[in-house]
PDB file of C-alpha atoms and ligand atoms in Angstrom:
ATOM      1  CA  MET A  18      -6.002  31.266 -19.390  1.00 89.00           C
ATOM      2  CA  THR A  19      -7.944  29.817 -22.319  1.00 94.00           C
ATOM      3  CA  LEU A  20     -10.186  26.798 -21.958  1.00 94.00           C
ATOM      4  CA  ALA A  21      -7.695  24.750 -23.983  1.00 94.00           C
ATOM      5  CA  GLN A  22      -4.878  25.702 -21.605  1.00 96.00           C
ATOM      6  CA  LYS A  23      -7.015  24.832 -18.596  1.00 95.00           C
ATOM      7  CA  VAL A  24      -7.812  21.442 -20.111  1.00 95.00           C
ATOM      8  CA  LEU A  25      -4.116  20.751 -20.718  1.00 95.00           C
ATOM      9  CA  MET A  26      -3.228  21.727 -17.157  1.00 95.00           C
ATOM     10  CA  ALA A  27      -5.982  19.580 -15.663  1.00 95.00           C
ATOM     11  CA  LEU A  28      -5.053  16.566 -17.821  1.00 96.00           C
ATOM     12  CA  ALA A  29      -1.384  16.873 -16.862  1.00 97.00           C
ATOM     13  CA  ALA A  30      -2.193  17.221 -13.148  1.00 97.00           C
ATOM     14  CA  HIS A  31      -4.508  14.194 -13.328  1.00 97.00           C
ATOM     15  CA  GLU A  32      -1.891  12.101 -15.109  1.00 98.00           C
ATOM     16  CA  LEU A  33       0.885  13.117 -12.684  1.00 98.00           C
ATOM     17  CA  SER A  34      -1.339  12.195  -9.770  1.00 98.00           C
ATOM     18  CA  LEU A  35      -2.018   8.749 -11.264  1.00 98.00           C
ATOM     19  CA  GLN A  36       1.712   8.234 -11.775  1.00 98.00           C
ATOM     20  CA  ARG A  37       2.454   9.210  -8.170  1.00 98.00           C
ATOM     21  CA  ILE A  38      -0.172   6.757  -6.894  1.00 98.00           C
ATOM     22  CA  LYS A  39       1.354   4.011  -9.021  1.00 98.00           C
ATOM     23  CA  SER A  40       4.868   4.682  -7.706  1.00 98.00           C
ATOM     24  CA  LEU A  41       3.622   4.895  -4.089  1.00 98.00           C
ATOM     25  CA  THR A  42       1.908   1.528  -4.544  1.00 98.00           C
ATOM     26  CA  ALA A  43       5.175   0.049  -5.819  1.00 98.00           C
ATOM     27  CA  GLU A  44       7.019   1.575  -2.852  1.00 98.00           C
ATOM     28  CA  ILE A  45       4.503   0.086  -0.402  1.00 98.00           C
ATOM     29  CA  GLY A  46       4.896  -3.362  -1.953  1.00 97.00           C
ATOM     30  CA  LEU A  47       8.665  -3.110  -1.826  1.00 97.00           C
ATOM     31  CA  HIS A  48       8.739  -2.336   1.912  1.00 97.00           C
ATOM     32  CA  LEU A  49       6.056  -4.846   2.854  1.00 97.00           C
ATOM     33  CA  GLY A  50       8.020  -7.463   0.920  1.00 95.00           C
ATOM     34  CA  ARG A  51      10.907  -6.979   3.351  1.00 96.00           C
ATOM     35  CA  CYS A  52       8.815  -7.513   6.503  1.00 97.00           C
ATOM     36  CA  GLU A  53       9.873 -10.627   8.365  1.00 95.00           C
ATOM     37  CA  ASN A  54       6.790 -10.962  10.552  1.00 95.00           C
ATOM     38  CA  ARG A  55       6.220 -14.632  11.539  1.00 95.00           C
ATOM     39  CA  PHE A  56       9.600 -15.723  10.143  1.00 93.00           C
ATOM     40  CA  ASP A  57      10.335 -16.782  13.731  1.00 92.00           C
ATOM     41  CA  LEU A  58       7.513 -19.321  13.373  1.00 94.00           C
ATOM     42  CA  ILE A  59       9.145 -21.097  10.438  1.00 91.00           C
ATOM     43  CA  GLY A  60      12.476 -21.321  12.218  1.00 87.00           C
ATOM     44  CA  PRO A  61      15.999 -20.451  11.131  1.00 86.00           C
ATOM     45  CA  LYS A  62      17.263 -21.186   7.660  1.00 84.00           C
ATOM     46  CA  PRO A  63      18.893 -24.640   7.653  1.00 84.00           C
ATOM     47  CA  ALA A  64      22.496 -25.065   6.559  1.00 84.00           C
ATOM     48  CA  ASN A  65      22.817 -25.671   2.830  1.00 82.00           C
ATOM     49  CA  PRO A  66      24.182 -29.206   2.213  1.00 82.00           C
ATOM     50  CA  TYR A  67      25.008 -28.322  -1.430  1.00 84.00           C
ATOM     51  CA  PRO A  68      26.468 -24.793  -1.405  1.00 83.00           C
ATOM     52  CA  GLU A  69      27.753 -25.340  -4.943  1.00 86.00           C
ATOM     53  CA  LEU A  70      24.121 -25.301  -6.141  1.00 81.00           C
ATOM     54  CA  GLY A  71      23.632 -21.782  -4.850  1.00 82.00           C
ATOM     55  CA  ASP A  72      21.586 -20.264  -2.063  1.00 81.00           C
ATOM     56  CA  LEU A  73      18.407 -22.118  -1.055  1.00 80.00           C
ATOM     57  CA  PRO A  74      15.268 -20.009  -0.786  1.00 82.00           C
ATOM     58  CA  TRP A  75      13.974 -19.420   2.739  1.00 85.00           C
ATOM     59  CA  PRO A  76      11.008 -19.435   3.358  1.00 87.00           C
ATOM     60  CA  ASN A  77      11.065 -22.397   1.017  1.00 85.00           C
ATOM     61  CA  GLY A  78       7.650 -21.935  -0.608  1.00 84.00           C
ATOM     62  CA  SER A  79       6.237 -25.096   0.984  1.00 90.00           C
ATOM     63  CA  GLU A  80       2.552 -25.411   1.849  1.00 92.00           C
ATOM     64  CA  GLU A  81       3.488 -25.186   5.547  1.00 92.00           C
ATOM     65  CA  HIS A  82       5.478 -21.973   5.150  1.00 93.00           C
ATOM     66  CA  TRP A  83       2.748 -20.498   2.959  1.00 93.00           C
ATOM     67  CA  ARG A  84       0.092 -21.114   5.623  1.00 94.00           C
ATOM     68  CA  ILE A  85       2.213 -19.458   8.306  1.00 95.00           C
ATOM     69  CA  LEU A  86       3.137 -16.414   6.248  1.00 95.00           C
ATOM     70  CA  TYR A  87      -0.019 -15.799   4.166  1.00 95.00           C
ATOM     71  CA  ASP A  88      -3.716 -15.596   4.932  1.00 95.00           C
ATOM     72  CA  GLU A  89      -6.447 -17.503   3.082  1.00 95.00           C
ATOM     73  CA  LYS A  90      -6.642 -14.701   0.497  1.00 96.00           C
ATOM     74  CA  GLY A  91      -2.922 -14.968  -0.224  1.00 94.00           C
ATOM     75  CA  GLN A  92      -2.045 -11.762   1.599  1.00 94.00           C
ATOM     76  CA  ARG A  93       1.233 -11.658   3.458  1.00 95.00           C
ATOM     77  CA  ARG A  94       0.693 -11.526   7.239  1.00 97.00           C
ATOM     78  CA  THR A  95       2.888  -8.479   7.837  1.00 97.00           C
ATOM     79  CA  HIS A  96       2.740  -6.256  10.913  1.00 97.00           C
ATOM     80  CA  MET A  97       0.585  -3.901   8.855  1.00 97.00           C
ATOM     81  CA  TRP A  98      -1.741  -6.798   8.015  1.00 97.00           C
ATOM     82  CA  GLU A  99      -2.037  -7.410  11.773  1.00 96.00           C
ATOM     83  CA  ALA A 100      -2.604  -3.719  12.505  1.00 96.00           C
ATOM     84  CA  PHE A 101      -5.519  -3.605  10.042  1.00 94.00           C
ATOM     85  CA  ARG A 102      -7.080  -6.565  11.877  1.00 93.00           C
ATOM     86  CA  SER A 103      -6.504  -5.209  15.357  1.00 92.00           C
ATOM     87  CA  TRP A 104      -9.323  -3.846  17.427  1.00 90.00           C
ATOM     88  CA  SER A 105      -9.523  -0.629  19.409  1.00 86.00           C
ATOM     89  CA  ASP A 106      -9.069  -1.056  23.173  1.00 84.00           C
ATOM     90  CA  GLU A 107     -11.833   1.401  24.048  1.00 85.00           C
ATOM     91  CA  GLU A 108     -14.367   1.152  21.227  1.00 88.00           C
ATOM     92  CA  ASP A 109     -15.869  -1.572  19.042  1.00 90.00           C
ATOM     93  CA  ARG A 110     -13.999  -0.684  15.858  1.00 94.00           C
ATOM     94  CA  GLY A 111     -10.758  -1.246  13.982  1.00 94.00           C
ATOM     95  CA  LEU A 112      -7.751   0.995  14.553  1.00 95.00           C
ATOM     96  CA  ASN A 113      -7.738   4.498  13.131  1.00 95.00           C
ATOM     97  CA  ASP A 114      -4.681   5.821  11.298  1.00 94.00           C
ATOM     98  CA  ASP A 115      -2.973   7.182  14.420  1.00 94.00           C
ATOM     99  CA  GLU A 116      -3.558   3.911  16.268  1.00 95.00           C
ATOM    100  CA  VAL A 117      -2.119   1.951  13.333  1.00 96.00           C
ATOM    101  CA  SER A 118       0.974   4.194  13.506  1.00 96.00           C
ATOM    102  CA  ALA A 119       1.304   3.559  17.242  1.00 95.00           C
ATOM    103  CA  TYR A 120       0.775  -0.178  16.761  1.00 96.00           C
ATOM    104  CA  LEU A 121       3.519  -0.365  14.122  1.00 96.00           C
ATOM    105  CA  LEU A 122       5.914   1.627  16.293  1.00 95.00           C
ATOM    106  CA  ARG A 123       5.368  -0.877  19.105  1.00 96.00           C
ATOM    107  CA  GLN A 124       6.138  -3.765  16.713  1.00 96.00           C
ATOM    108  CA  GLY A 125       9.413  -2.081  15.834  1.00 96.00           C
ATOM    109  CA  CYS A 126       9.320  -3.131  12.166  1.00 97.00           C
ATOM    110  CA  VAL A 127      11.031  -0.498  10.036  1.00 97.00           C
ATOM    111  CA  HIS A 128       9.618  -2.013   6.830  1.00 97.00           C
ATOM    112  CA  CYS A 129       5.967  -1.875   7.882  1.00 98.00           C
ATOM    113  CA  THR A 130       6.444   1.585   9.405  1.00 97.00           C
ATOM    114  CA  ARG A 131       7.833   2.832   6.104  1.00 97.00           C
ATOM    115  CA  ALA A 132       5.118   1.102   4.099  1.00 98.00           C
ATOM    116  CA  TRP A 133       2.525   2.748   6.353  1.00 98.00           C
ATOM    117  CA  TYR A 134       4.056   6.175   5.705  1.00 97.00           C
ATOM    118  CA  PHE A 135       3.636   5.612   1.965  1.00 98.00           C
ATOM    119  CA  VAL A 136       0.086   4.285   2.462  1.00 98.00           C
ATOM    120  CA  ARG A 137      -0.789   7.592   4.132  1.00 97.00           C
ATOM    121  CA  GLU A 138       0.884   9.549   1.341  1.00 98.00           C
ATOM    122  CA  ARG A 139      -1.162   7.563  -1.164  1.00 98.00           C
ATOM    123  CA  LYS A 140      -4.358   8.410   0.694  1.00 97.00           C
ATOM    124  CA  LYS A 141      -3.549  12.114   0.348  1.00 97.00           C
ATOM    125  CA  GLU A 142      -2.716  11.647  -3.308  1.00 98.00           C
ATOM    126  CA  ARG A 143      -6.032   9.864  -3.895  1.00 98.00           C
ATOM    127  CA  ARG A 144      -7.861  12.831  -2.395  1.00 97.00           C
ATOM    128  CA  ASP A 145      -6.013  15.101  -4.831  1.00 97.00           C
ATOM    129  CA  LEU A 146      -6.885  12.756  -7.670  1.00 97.00           C
ATOM    130  CA  GLY A 147     -10.562  13.122  -6.748  1.00 97.00           C
ATOM    131  CA  ASN A 148     -10.194  16.904  -6.985  1.00 96.00           C
ATOM    132  CA  PHE A 149      -8.489  16.643 -10.378  1.00 96.00           C
ATOM    133  CA  ARG A 150     -11.313  14.401 -11.610  1.00 96.00           C
ATOM    134  CA  ARG A 151     -13.873  16.996 -10.535  1.00 97.00           C
ATOM    135  CA  SER A 152     -11.883  19.701 -12.346  1.00 96.00           C
ATOM    136  CA  LEU A 153     -11.830  17.570 -15.493  1.00 96.00           C
ATOM    137  CA  ARG A 154     -15.591  17.092 -15.343  1.00 97.00           C
ATOM    138  CA  ALA A 155     -16.166  20.810 -14.887  1.00 97.00           C
ATOM    139  CA  LEU A 156     -13.875  21.493 -17.859  1.00 96.00           C
ATOM    140  CA  GLY A 157     -15.729  18.861 -19.868  1.00 96.00           C
ATOM    141  CA  LYS A 158     -18.975  20.715 -19.250  1.00 96.00           C
ATOM    142  CA  SER A 159     -17.320  24.001 -20.321  1.00 95.00           C
ATOM    143  CA  ALA A 160     -16.033  22.234 -23.434  1.00 94.00           C
ATOM    144  CA  ILE A 161     -19.555  21.058 -24.336  1.00 96.00           C
ATOM    145  CA  LYS A 162     -20.834  24.628 -23.992  1.00 95.00           C
ATOM    146  CA  ALA A 163     -17.954  25.950 -26.069  1.00 93.00           C
ATOM    147  CA  LEU A 164     -18.645  23.400 -28.830  1.00 93.00           C
ATOM    148  CA  ASP A 165     -22.369  24.148 -28.765  1.00 93.00           C
ATOM    149  CA  SER A 166     -21.722  27.860 -29.325  1.00 91.00           C
ATOM    150  CA  LEU A 167     -19.555  27.213 -32.394  1.00 87.00           C
ATOM    151  CA  PRO A 168     -21.204  28.394 -35.581  1.00 86.00           C
TER     152      PRO A 168
HETATM  153 ZN1   ZN B  17       6.594  -5.719   9.476  1.00 97.26          ZN
END
């Protein structure tokens, strides 16, 4: 394989990896957006007195609902959010990946469990991206040498 072919391959692999990370991030957001953690705290959706005006949003976006559902940084308090803030029973540390999985299984939230699966896939993809970046740098160094040896 020529240097030019190697560069093309590495660039394509790097770009594909970035695209996969982007789509995994979208997937994670989609599933987390469906989590209904703490919806029990805001109560059931009230009957709509004006059905002709269409469906009322619930949660209704009020300050009160916001405080129940989101933290001070504006992050949704999903089961995954809780898992990341949970503490190990045996040691003074947060939960590791396997413990997060177990925690989410106990909560029985299909949305957070799915989101967590995609979070783990994204972690793997980010490791690959790191490898592709190193390949690109190595190819960059080869390219500099190749240019230097041109007449
Ligand atoms: Zn959840």
